[in-house]
Backbone as a ProteinNet text record, in pm:
[ID]
protein_1_A
[PRIMARY]
MLTTQGVITVTSTAPACSMKIVQGRDPLAQPTTLLFLGDIATMVFETEGGGRYDIFVSDCKVHDGSNEGIITLVDEFGCPGHRKLIGLTNYDNRIVPGRAFAYSHFKVFKFPDKDNVYFECRCHVCLGSCEKPVCTGDGGSFGKRRRREALVDSTLPDTNMTVNLFNTITVIVPDDEASGQRALAAEKPIPYRDRLPHVAQTSGDCATPLYLIIAVVILGLLMLLFMTLSAFFYHNSRHQRKSVDDLHESSIYSGSRMTSVANTPAPRY
[TERTIARY]
7904.3	7960	8011.5	8091	8117.3	8060.2	7954.1	7847.3	7951.6	7882.2	7969	8005.7	7927.5	7884.8	8033	8105	8207.1	8153.6	8051.9	7950.8	7967.2	8005.1	8040.3	7900.9	7832.8	7779.2	7765.2	7729.6	7762.6	7635.8	7666.3	7529.5	7610	7703.1	7747.1	7825.9	7908.9	7966	8144.1	8226.4	8329.9	8388.2	8467.6	8528.5	8625.1	8650.6	8711.3	8883.1	8968.4	9116.1	9195.3	9286.3	9374.9	9517	9606	9721.1	9796.4	9922.1	9994.3	10164.2	10226.6	10394.7	10478.8	10525	10594.4	10735.3	10790.4	10961.5	11025.8	11100.9	11125.1	11102	11081.9	11066.7	10924.8	10892.1	10795.2	10638.7	10526.2	10409	10354.3	10371.9	10299.1	10343.4	10436.4	10471.3	10382.2	10405.4	10285.8	10375.6	10259.5	10255.9	10330.8	10413.7	10461.8	10496.9	10457.8	10485	10594.7	10702.5	10834.4	10914.4	11061.4	11137.6	11271.3	11353.2	11500.3	11545.6	11605.2	11650.5	11762.3	11726.7	11793.1	11735.1	11667.5	11622.6	11531.4	11511.4	11404.1	11287.1	11179.2	11027.5	10956.2	10835.9	10746.1	10580.7	10534.8	10423.7	10305.7	10224.4	10130.7	9986.2	9935.3	9771.6	9728	9609	9550.6	9384.9	9313	9168.1	9116.5	9003	8988.1	8794	8773.8	8729.9	8687.3	8710.6	8726.9	8793.9	8911.3	8968.3	8918.6	8777.1	8719.6	8761.3	8825.7	8858.1	8998.1	9057.4	9179.1	9218.2	9357.7	9361.9	9444.5	9462.7	9550.2	9603.2	9730.7	9777.9	9841.6	9763.7	9841.3	9828.2	9930.1	9903.6	9935.3	10056.4	10130.7	10184.7	10173.1	10266.8	10279.3	10412.7	10393	10472.6	10436.6	10443.2	10480.8	10552	10574.4	10490	10345.9	10235.3	10185.7	10260.7	10223.8	10200.7	10185.6	10156.8	10240.3	10379.1	10476.3	10595.9	10638.6	10729.1	10683	10554.5	10502.1	10646.8	10648	10697.5	10614.3	10615	10539.7	10620.8	10576.6	10684.4	10619.9	10487	10382	10294.1	10360	10249.4	10080.9	10031.9	9869.9	9882.4	9991.7	9956.4	10007.6	10030	10104.2	10276.1	10320.6	10488.5	10582.7	10653.5	10730.3	10746.9	10747.1	10784	10932.2	11013.5	11127.1	11234	11319.6	11349.8	11434.8	11525.4	11633.8	11539.7	11414.9	11352.2	11229.5	11185.8	11115.7	11110.6	11096.5	11082.7	10964.1	10897.1	10807.1	10697	10574	10475.4	10477.3	10451	10440.6	10298.2	10236.3	10112.8	10089	10047.4	10001.7	9882.2	9855.7	9713.2	9737.7	9838.4	9859	9932.7	9956.9	10024.9	9954.8	9784.8	9711.5	9590.9	9535.7	9407.3	9279.3	9216.7	9111.7	9120.3	9281	9299.5	9420.2	9409.6	9488.1	9573.2	9694.2	9804.6	9867	9901.5	10003.5	10114.9	10236.7	10278.8	10472	10494.5	10662.9	10737.3	10861.7	10984.2	11018.8	11046.2	11116.6	11221.4	11299.3	11415.4	11366.7	11341.5	11323.1	11345.4	11320.4	11373.8	11295.4	11314.5	11246.9	11287.1	11149.7	11233.8	11272.1	11353.5	11443.3	11356.1	11403	11356	11213.1	11212.8	11045.8	11095.6	11023	11011.4	10909	10807.2	10697.4	10667.9	10646.4	10645.3	10486.2	10385.9	10249.4	10250.8	10164.1	10147.9	9997.6	9991.3	9859.8	9898.8	9755.9	9769.6	9611.9	9637.1	9445.7	9503	9389.9	9373.5	9231.2	9265.7	9149.9	9136.8	8993.9	8971.1	8908.3	8914.1	8860.4	8788.7	8675.4	8612.2	8696.2	8748.5	8805.5	8954.3	9021.7	9124.1	9166.5	9267.4	9291.2	9421.9	9410.6	9470.2	9605.3	9726.4	9885.8	9940.6	10016	10119.1	10231.6	10280.4	10394.3	10487.9	10575.8	10705.4	10822.2	10853.2	11002.8	11115.9	11221.4	11370.5	11345.1	11324.8	11393.9	11214.1	11148.3	11000.1	10910.7	10884.1	10814	10720.4	10603.4	10534.5	10502.4	10474.7	10459.1	10321.9	10258	10174.9	10042.3	9948.4	9816.8	9789.2	9723.3	9695.5	9566.8	9573.2	9489	9341.7	9285.8	9101	9081.7	9006	8985	8903.3	8910.9	8823	8687.4	8671.2	8537.8	8484.1	8320.2	8290.7	8217	8185	8123.5	7963.3	7850.8	7727.5	7683.8	7655	7661.2	7526.1	7430.8	7310.5	7287.6	7424	7459.4	7505.9	7505.4	7606.7	7718.3	7819.9	7900.8	8019.6	8078.5	8145.3	8317.1	8339.3	8492.3	8460.8	8590.8	8609.7	8746.7	8792.8	8859.6	8859.5	8961.4	8973	9071.6	9120.8	9215	9248.5	9394.5	9421	9551.3	9542.9	9650.5	9736.5	9836.1	9932.9	10036.7	10128.2	10196.6	10315.6	10431.5	10530.9	10607.2	10678.9	10784.4	10919.2	10988.2	11164.2	11260.8	11369.6	11415.4	11602.1	11669	11827.2	11895	11951.3	12062.2	12146.5	12197.8	12267	12196.3	12023.8	11959.3	11865.6	11976.2	11897.8	11882.9	11915.5	11861.1	11708.9	11697.2	11521.5	11471.9	11502.2	11418.7	11415.6	11553.3	11471.6	11391.9	11397.4	11278.9	11139.1	11167.3	11015.4	10954.4	11074.3	11011.6	11018.5	10996.4	10977.1	10843.8	10749.3	10621.5	10591.7	10680.8	10648.8	10743.5	10882.8	10920.3	10969.6	10945.4	10948.4	11129.9	11119.8	11253.5	11306.5	11445.1	11500.7	11516.4	11482.5	11536.8	11623.8	11774.8	11889	11897	11880.3	11868.2	11835	11692.5	11631.7	11721.4	11842.1	11953.9	12028.2	11980.9	12032.1	12182.5	12248.2	12373	12415.3	12560.5	12644.1	12721.9	12750.6	12827.1	12983.1	13089.2	13234.7	13327	13354	13395.1	13539.1	13600.6	13703.9	13660.9	13516.6	13516.2	13358	13336.6	13178.3	13120.5	13187.4	13144.7	13101.4	12945.3	12896.4	12917.8	12979.3	12947.2	12840.3	12823.3	12642.8	12636.9	12562	12503.6	12545.2	12508.6	12550.8	12705.2	12776.4	12929.1	12995.6	12910.2	12941.6	12889.7	12778.4	12731.1	12836.2	12869.3	12959.8	13101.9	13145.9	13247.1	13241.9	13094.6	13075.6	13082.4	13021.5	12991.5	13132.6	13190.6	13362.6	13396	13422.2	13484.3	13452.2	13295.4	13292.9	13282.7	13277.7	13357.2	13470.8	13549.5	13698.4	13729.3	13607.8	13653.6	13590.4	13520.4	13444.1	13536	13597.3	13765.3	13831.6	13900.7	13991.7	13932.3	13810.8	13763.5	13812	13754.9	13702.3	13870.3	13963	14106.9	14172.1	14118.9	14213.7	14099.9	13985.3	13920.4	14009.3	14050.5	14093	14223.2	14287.9	14413.6	14418.8	14357.3	14356.1	14303.6	14227.3	14177.9	14272.9	14367.7	14458.2	14596.3	14595.5	14712	14663.5	14517.7	14483.2	14504.4	14445.7	14471.2	14583	14679.1	14848.5	14921.9	14868.2	14912	14844.9	14751.7	14668.1	14728.4	14771.1	14862.8	15005.5	15035.5	15201.3	15170.7	15056.5	15008.5	15016.1	14939.2	14922	15012.5	15099.7	15216.6	15319.9	15358	15399.1	15420.1	15265.7	15253.6	15243.8	15237.2	15249.7	15425.6	15474.7	15614.5	15672.3	15597.9	15627.3	15596.6	15454.2	15433.1	15482.3	15508.6	15593.8	15740.4	15814.9	15930.9	15926.5	15812	15781.6	15742.6	15682.8	15621.7	15740.1	15885.2	15997.6	15990.1	16051.7	16119.8	16068.6	15954.8	15912.8	15913.5	15899	15902	16099.8	16123.7	16271	16345.5	16276.8	16281.5	16263.1	16413	16374.9	16263.5	16212.3	16088.8	16166.1	16127.2	16158.5	16144.1	16254.4	16272.3	16194.2	16162.4	16072.5	16136
7446.1	7462.1	7302.2	7276.3	7157.5	7129.1	7012.9	6974.6	6912.3	6858.4	6781.3	6625.7	6567	6442.3	6469.7	6601.3	6560.2	6598.4	6642.4	6646.5	6783.4	6791.7	6963.7	6989.2	7146.9	7151.4	7298.8	7277.4	7384.1	7427	7542.2	7572.3	7563.4	7569.7	7602.4	7517.4	7470.2	7373.8	7461.5	7339.7	7379.2	7485.9	7551.3	7644.3	7584.7	7618.9	7540.1	7592.9	7510.2	7495.6	7526.7	7638.7	7671.6	7606.4	7583.6	7585.1	7636.8	7731.8	7769.9	7710.6	7761.9	7739.8	7862.2	7885.2	8046.7	7994.1	8100.1	8095.3	8133.3	8060.4	8095.5	8033.8	8095.9	8057.6	8094	8197.4	8278.9	8259.5	8190	8108.7	8222.5	8410.5	8518.1	8548.3	8483.2	8536	8513.3	8600.8	8577	8438.8	8390.2	8253.6	8278.6	8131.7	8134.9	8020.2	7998.7	7873.6	7847.8	7952.2	7939.8	7908	7837.4	7816.2	7738.9	7779.5	7710.5	7583.8	7494.9	7366	7388.3	7331.3	7325.4	7452.8	7513.7	7651	7580.9	7682.5	7659.4	7697.2	7614.8	7657.5	7608.7	7656.5	7608.5	7592.6	7496.7	7439.6	7532.6	7577.1	7673.5	7617.9	7590.8	7566.4	7624.6	7677.4	7799.2	7777.3	7837.7	7771.1	7922.2	7956.6	8082.7	7998.4	8063.2	8029.1	8088.4	8181.4	8295.7	8270.1	8132.4	8086.1	7980.3	7944.4	7802.3	7664.2	7700.5	7581.1	7557.5	7430.3	7361.1	7324.7	7284.4	7232.7	7114.3	7015	6877.3	6864.3	6854.5	6806.3	6673.1	6582	6425.1	6378.7	6329.7	6230.1	6359.8	6383.9	6506.5	6412.5	6404.1	6329.7	6412.1	6407.3	6513.7	6400.8	6428.7	6325.9	6405.7	6360.7	6435.2	6455.9	6451	6455.5	6342.1	6225.2	6088.6	5997.8	6032.4	5919.7	5833.4	5865.1	5736.8	5815.6	5726.3	5781.3	5868.9	5836.6	5926.5	5911.2	6019.9	6089.5	6098.1	6013.2	6084.4	6182.5	6302.8	6423.2	6430.4	6391.5	6354.1	6232.6	6152.8	6024.4	6075.5	5949.9	5933.1	5987.6	6006.5	6020.7	6183.6	6214.3	6367.8	6395	6279.7	6283.1	6275.3	6326	6359	6214.3	6186.4	6119.9	6070.8	6178	6221.7	6330.6	6308.2	6415.1	6453.1	6450.9	6497.3	6624.7	6608.3	6697.6	6747.5	6720.4	6811.5	6827.5	6873.2	6949.1	6923.1	6863.9	6860.8	6966.4	6957.4	7031	7157.2	7218.5	7327.7	7385.2	7412.6	7435	7559.1	7659.2	7784.3	7860.6	7876.1	7986.5	8102.7	8152.5	8301.2	8393.6	8305.4	8431.1	8535	8519.4	8595.9	8571.2	8670	8635.5	8558.9	8472.6	8375.5	8324.6	8283.6	8196.7	8085.3	7988	7836.9	7817.8	7809	7790	7631.9	7561.8	7458.6	7457.2	7445.2	7485.8	7417.6	7364.8	7282.8	7322	7302.2	7372.9	7229.4	7269.9	7163.9	7237.6	7122.8	7177	7144.5	7222.5	7238.7	7158.7	7048.7	6942.6	6906.7	6835.1	6780.2	6636.8	6628.3	6485.2	6513	6368	6370.9	6407.7	6470.1	6552.4	6610.5	6639.7	6693.4	6864.2	6943.2	7090.2	7109.4	7039.8	7049.6	6940	6984.2	6923.9	6911.2	6848	6859.7	6801.7	6859.2	6836.6	6793.7	6701.5	6652.1	6618.3	6713	6705.3	6679.8	6605.8	6628.2	6755.3	6815.7	6912.5	6854.5	6874.6	6819.1	6936.4	6968.1	7115.5	7055.6	7062.5	7028.9	7150.8	7107.5	7173.6	7198.3	7318.2	7306.6	7278.9	7161.7	7156	6972.4	6991.7	6846.2	6786.1	6649.3	6586.4	6577.8	6640.6	6602.7	6496.5	6455.8	6308.3	6364.4	6253.3	6253.4	6177.8	6265.7	6187.3	6168	6075.2	6014.5	6079.7	6080.7	6145.4	6103	5964.1	5923.5	5936.9	6026	6057.3	5988.3	5884.2	5795.9	5831.4	5797.4	5811.8	5729.5	5771.6	5656.5	5597	5569.6	5521.1	5614.8	5569	5632.5	5753	5861.8	5980.4	5954.3	5957.7	5946.6	6024	5931.4	5971.3	6080.3	6215.2	6317.3	6285.2	6331.8	6289.2	6346.6	6445.5	6552.2	6477.5	6440.5	6380.8	6449.5	6446.4	6497.1	6472	6524.6	6475.9	6474.1	6319	6317.2	6371.8	6417.6	6505.2	6626.6	6690.6	6816.4	6838.7	6965	7013.8	6938.5	6902.2	6900.7	7000.1	6954.3	7033.1	7002.4	6881.4	6847.5	6817	6823.2	6882.4	6767.3	6720.6	6689.6	6725.8	6770.4	6853.9	6804.9	6753.5	6700.8	6842.5	6914.2	7037.9	6963.8	7057.4	7047	7169.1	7154.2	7269.6	7198.7	7309.3	7283.7	7363	7329	7415.2	7429.8	7494.7	7489.4	7485	7401.4	7421.8	7431.1	7528.1	7587.1	7529.1	7485.3	7404.7	7547.4	7586.3	7694	7713	7635.8	7609.5	7690	7689	7753.3	7884.6	7955.4	8108.9	8175.3	8185.7	8294.7	8257.8	8111.3	8097.6	8115.1	8123.1	8161.2	8295.5	8393.5	8536.1	8537.3	8511.8	8552.9	8496.2	8361.1	8351.2	8455.2	8530.9	8605.4	8738.7	8741.6	8881.7	8944.3	8832.3	8882.7	8942.2	8901.7	8934.4	9059.9	9077.7	9229.7	9259.8	9389	9501.9	9519.1	9473.8	9512.2	9624.9	9705	9839.5	9848.1	9997.1	9978.6	9926.3	9992.5	9958.2	9786.3	9707.6	9563.9	9512.5	9601	9509.8	9518.9	9627.3	9595.3	9470.2	9418.8	9294.6	9285.3	9141.7	9154.9	9026.1	9109.3	8966.9	8910.7	8786	8705.5	8718.1	8742.4	8714	8594.4	8596	8420.1	8383.9	8493.6	8500.3	8489.7	8492.9	8478.5	8487.1	8489.2	8474.3	8631	8725.3	8866.7	8873.4	9003.4	9027.9	9175.2	9202.5	9303.4	9390.3	9511.5	9603.8	9632.8	9640.9	9625.6	9772.6	9830.1	10018.6	10039.4	9963.5	9992.2	9913.6	9869.8	9776.5	9869.3	9964.7	10033.5	10190	10220.3	10275.2	10278.3	10150.6	10108.6	10123.6	10069	10070.6	10198.5	10321.2	10478.6	10522.3	10467.8	10526.2	10476.2	10370.4	10334.3	10445.5	10416.8	10476.1	10630.3	10690.5	10845.9	10861.6	10760.1	10733.7	10722.8	10620.8	10626.9	10734.1	10807.5	10915.8	11036.7	11060.9	11125.3	11073.4	10983.1	10948.3	10966.5	10909	10965.9	11098.1	11205.1	11325.2	11380.7	11319.7	11392.1	11350.9	11219.4	11192.3	11253.3	11278.9	11397.3	11545	11619.6	11711.4	11700.7	11617.8	11615	11628.9	11557.3	11520.9	11615.5	11685.1	11801.2	11934.9	11952.3	12039	12010.3	11858.1	11866.8	11921.6	11866.2	11918.3	12047.9	12130.8	12276.3	12350.5	12313.7	12314	12302	12163.1	12148.2	12232.4	12310.9	12371.4	12513.5	12574.9	12699.1	12672.2	12588.3	12593	12560	12507.4	12504	12663.7	12715.9	12848.6	12963.8	12930.9	13015.3	12994.4	12866.7	12828.9	12878.3	12855.1	12905.1	13024.5	13142.4	13302.7	13288.5	13247	13243.7	13250.2	13102.3	13098	13212.2	13280	13400.4	13524.3	13525.2	13664.2	13644.6	13548.9	13507.9	13532.8	13478.3	13511.7	13667.4	13682	13875.6	13950.1	13913.5	13978.5	13980.6	13877.5	13828.3	13891.5	13890.8	13991.3	14103.3	14180.2	14316.7	14370.5	14268.7	14317	14271.2	14250.6	14265.1	14355.5	14383.9	14498.9	14512.3	14618.8	14632	14661.5	14545	14521.7	14667.7	14713.8	14813.3	14826.4	14878.3	14902.1	14973.7
14473.2	14622	14660	14720.7	14800.5	14912.8	14909	15026.6	15111.9	15232	15298.9	15293.4	15177.1	15112.4	15006.2	14964.5	14881.9	14754.9	14732.3	14591.1	14527.7	14419.6	14373.9	14315.6	14354.4	14277.1	14174.6	14065.3	13924.7	13892.9	13780.7	13741.9	13602.7	13584.8	13447	13365.4	13253	13188.8	13176.4	13198.4	13172.2	13051.6	13062	12978.9	12853.1	12763.2	12674	12699.2	12636.4	12674.9	12542.7	12553.5	12410.1	12432.5	12302.4	12319	12199.8	12230	12138.5	12208.4	12066.7	12100.1	12073.9	12198.9	12187.3	12203.9	12101.6	12110.6	12288.6	12307.9	12433.6	12565.8	12675	12797.2	12842	12794.4	12859.9	12822.2	12910.2	12869	12793.3	12848.3	12832.9	12683.6	12573.1	12480.7	12358.7	12252.8	12125.2	12056.9	12010.4	11951.4	11791.9	11771.2	11686.7	11577.1	11487.2	11356.4	11307.3	11355.4	11310.4	11379	11392.2	11513.5	11471.4	11510.3	11456.6	11555.4	11486.3	11536.8	11649.7	11772.2	11869.6	12008.3	11930.7	12012.6	12106	12230.4	12344	12307	12277.9	12288.3	12400.2	12419.2	12524.9	12460.3	12483.5	12503.2	12593.7	12555.4	12655	12606.4	12712.8	12774.9	12870.8	12812.9	12893.9	12894.4	13012	13020.8	13088.8	13093.2	13167.4	13248	13321.9	13445	13541.9	13596.8	13700.9	13842.1	13769.2	13871.5	13966.3	13896.3	13958.4	13909.6	13745.3	13670.8	13665.2	13653.9	13650.4	13528.1	13454.5	13328.6	13402	13327.5	13314.4	13201.5	13113.1	12988.5	12998.9	12912.2	12899.7	12752.4	12703.7	12564.7	12458.5	12469.8	12382.6	12314.7	12144.3	12042.2	11954.9	11917.8	11774	11647.4	11529.1	11404.4	11293.9	11206.6	11067.1	10988.4	10991.8	10925.4	10844.4	10850.9	10804.9	10906	11027.6	11119.8	11131.2	11139.1	11122.4	11202.4	11297.8	11331.2	11490	11516.9	11609.5	11783.3	11806.4	11943.5	12023.9	12171.9	12289.2	12348.2	12338.6	12429.6	12598.8	12624.8	12743.4	12728.7	12842.2	12801	12866.8	12912.4	12946.5	13101.9	13170	13299.9	13320.5	13215.5	13228	13253	13257.3	13277.7	13139.4	13097.5	12976.2	12941.5	12807.6	12765.4	12724.6	12665.7	12678.5	12742	12830.1	12917	12871.4	12747.2	12655.5	12555.1	12570.1	12437.6	12523.8	12638.3	12726.7	12857.6	12894.7	13072.9	13120.1	13273.7	13341.9	13316.8	13321.3	13293.3	13414.8	13366.8	13517.4	13503.8	13630.3	13629.2	13757.3	13680.8	13751.9	13736	13848.5	13817.6	13873.7	13872.3	13944.9	13876.4	13672.2	13613.2	13544.8	13578.3	13514.9	13567.8	13626.3	13758.5	13669.7	13731.7	13656.1	13570	13544.4	13412.4	13472.1	13412	13489	13361.7	13391	13272.1	13287.9	13187.2	13189	13080.3	13098.5	12988.6	13034.8	12911.9	12897.7	12856.8	12858.7	12782.2	12717.1	12597.9	12475.6	12381	12356.3	12253.2	12114.7	12056.9	11869.9	11816.8	11769.5	11666.9	11547.7	11445.5	11321.7	11281.4	11193.3	11157	11011.3	11001.6	10836.7	10781.1	10659.5	10521.2	10523.5	10632.4	10712.8	10771.7	10718.6	10809.8	10904.3	10862.4	10968.7	11053.9	11187.7	11330.7	11343.5	11357.4	11415.1	11528.6	11650.5	11760.3	11785.4	11911.7	11946.8	12061.9	12135.9	12270	12354.9	12477.7	12536.4	12662.7	12667.2	12765	12850.7	12948.9	13071.3	13148.3	13120.5	13232	13318.7	13455.6	13621.3	13653.1	13733.3	13830.2	13944.8	13991.2	14112.8	14062.9	14127.3	14094	14019	13922	13826.9	13955.2	13974.7	13998	13929.5	13988.3	13870.1	13955.3	13801.1	13861.3	13940.5	14002.6	14022.7	13965.5	13884.2	13783.6	13834.4	13810.7	13835.3	13757.1	13811.6	13691.3	13590.5	13543.9	13404.2	13328.6	13358.6	13276.2	13308.7	13382.1	13424.9	13547	13545.3	13638.3	13794.6	13901.2	14016.2	14032.5	13886.3	13851.2	13826.1	13846.6	13749.3	13852.1	13814.1	13915	13980.6	14108.6	14210.1	14201.3	14203.6	14162	14284.2	14220.2	14277.4	14380.5	14541.1	14625.5	14605.9	14556	14539	14407.1	14419.8	14281.3	14216.8	14121	14045.6	14023.6	14037.3	14006.5	13853.8	13851.3	13708.7	13619.3	13735.9	13686.1	13619.3	13677.5	13654.9	13537.5	13483.3	13333.5	13355.5	13216.3	13214.2	13273.6	13385.1	13464.3	13431.3	13370.1	13334.7	13200.6	13111.5	12974.7	12931.4	12798.5	12779	12595.5	12588.4	12446.3	12370.4	12265.8	12155.3	12074.7	12131.4	12048.1	11970.1	11860.1	11741.2	11730	11674	11627.8	11556.7	11477.1	11345.6	11388.2	11359	11356.5	11249.8	11195.6	11116.2	11135.8	11141.3	11197.7	11095.5	11098.5	11047.2	11092.4	10962.9	11024.4	11049.6	11114.7	11099.1	10956.9	10926.3	10772.3	10690.4	10692.4	10666.3	10644.7	10732.9	10818.3	10715.2	10591.7	10520.2	10443.9	10458.9	10420.6	10532.9	10653	10809	10775.6	10728.6	10702.3	10637.6	10513.1	10392.2	10453.2	10529	10606.8	10719	10778.8	10868	10814.3	10698.2	10637.9	10651.9	10692.2	10711.6	10848.3	10949.5	11076.8	11053.3	11042.6	11055.2	10877.1	10881.2	10781	10773.5	10640.4	10609.8	10577.7	10651	10597.7	10480.2	10389.4	10266.9	10193.4	10272.5	10240.7	10266.9	10317.9	10316.8	10224.7	10101	10041.9	9886.2	9921.1	9804.4	9740.6	9633.4	9599.5	9587.8	9619.2	9656.4	9541.2	9506.1	9465.3	9481	9495.6	9600.8	9527.8	9624.5	9552.6	9561.1	9457.8	9438.1	9555.3	9622.4	9703.6	9809.7	9847.1	9974.9	9991.7	10135.6	10151.2	10151.7	10111.6	10160.9	9978	10030.4	9878	9863.6	9710.1	9658.2	9665.8	9745.1	9640.9	9508.5	9453.5	9373.5	9312.2	9394.8	9386.4	9357.7	9425.2	9391.3	9213.8	9183.7	9048.1	8949.2	8992.5	8933	8876.4	9050.2	9061.4	8927.2	8917.5	8861.6	8722.3	8707.2	8541.4	8475.6	8550	8546.8	8513.8	8632.8	8607.6	8472.9	8462.4	8323.7	8195.8	8206.8	8074	8063.1	8205.7	8187	8158.7	8196.2	8158.9	8002.3	7923.1	7813	7719.1	7769.3	7686.5	7715.1	7839.9	7830.3	7712.2	7716.2	7614.5	7464.7	7435	7335.1	7281.1	7362.6	7364.5	7347.9	7418.6	7451.1	7295.9	7270.9	7099.1	6987.7	7007.5	6886.2	6900.6	7033.6	7032	6982.6	7036.5	6971.7	6806.4	6760.6	6615.4	6544.6	6614.2	6561.4	6532.8	6684.2	6679.9	6555.3	6560.3	6465.1	6318.7	6287.1	6158.1	6153.1	6237.8	6204	6231.8	6269.1	6296.2	6147.8	6091.1	5932.3	5829.4	5866.8	5759	5794.1	5884.4	5914.4	5816.3	5892.6	5842	5642.6	5621.4	5437.7	5384.3	5472.6	5411	5444.3	5555.7	5560.2	5466.4	5433.2	5315.7	5183	5168.6	5011.9	4995.4	5143.3	5124.6	5102.1	5144.4	5147.4	4985.6	4906.9	4798.9	4696.7	4724.7	4633.3	4655.4	4784.5	4813.7	4701.1	4685	4636.6	4478.2	4466.2	4299.1	4288.3	4331.2	4365.6	4341.5	4401.8	4416.4	4300.3	4255.6	4109.3	4033.7	4021.5	3872.1	3904.2	3985.2	4037.1	3982.1	4013.5	4001.6	3835.9	3738.2	3601.2	3530.5	3472.7	3436.4	3315.5	3306.7	3171.1	3045.6	2936.5	2793	2732.5	2684.5	2577.8	2457.4	2384.5	2246.4	2177.8
[MASK]
+++++++++++++++++++++++++++++++++++++++++++++++++++++++++++++++++++++++++++++++++++++++++++++++++++++++++++++++++++++++++++++++++++++++++++++++++++++++++++++++++++++++++++++++++++++++++++++++++++++++++++++++++++++++++++++++++++++++++++++++++++++++++++++++++++++++++++++

């Protein structure tokens, strides 16, 4: 409770703070680790505490994993370090009853020759409410945050807490969209018809399905079989016709000979 001397009396410690990165602008969206370059995403910080606690975010930095080329997204006072990359931090305790939210929209970017972007932020959990900065248009702040008017008795349990939070995203370049679709396969089932392999055509970007190639090959084999059978039957028919002609000719010669023999007079003895 808050006494007339401005001292807060508590009987519990501060709750933890969590961090997630979501696609789009909805702070209640599901977290993701895969984003496309140039898209809009949101850093979301959240703490529970039954409405008695508030949060404040500062010192958000990103790097490529080697701690080189570090970029400050949110400075030590809680203001944007680069307004072209990230907007002001929004604080809202009404999104979900009993929870405090802080979130910032940013444009997805990446480091040269690196696909992963590593985030490091500080989340401060305060009993009551945290003092928020007043940031200028160029990303700076009007000085340090004002000291809280209500003091916390140091002999009581730790009612304020500061934690370092970490997160990582993988950024996909739009030209490598096929790789992104393969990476998203684990999250979205692929219909059976889309699992059929495709063969690229040299005349364009279209792809011919494999089943069309198989159909063409089968049709070609059937045509070859038809031509082979036709040639076989034609040859067999000619052979049978020749045999009949030869037999007919033999019959004619045999009949003529028999007629001559029959007309020859018998010898006289």
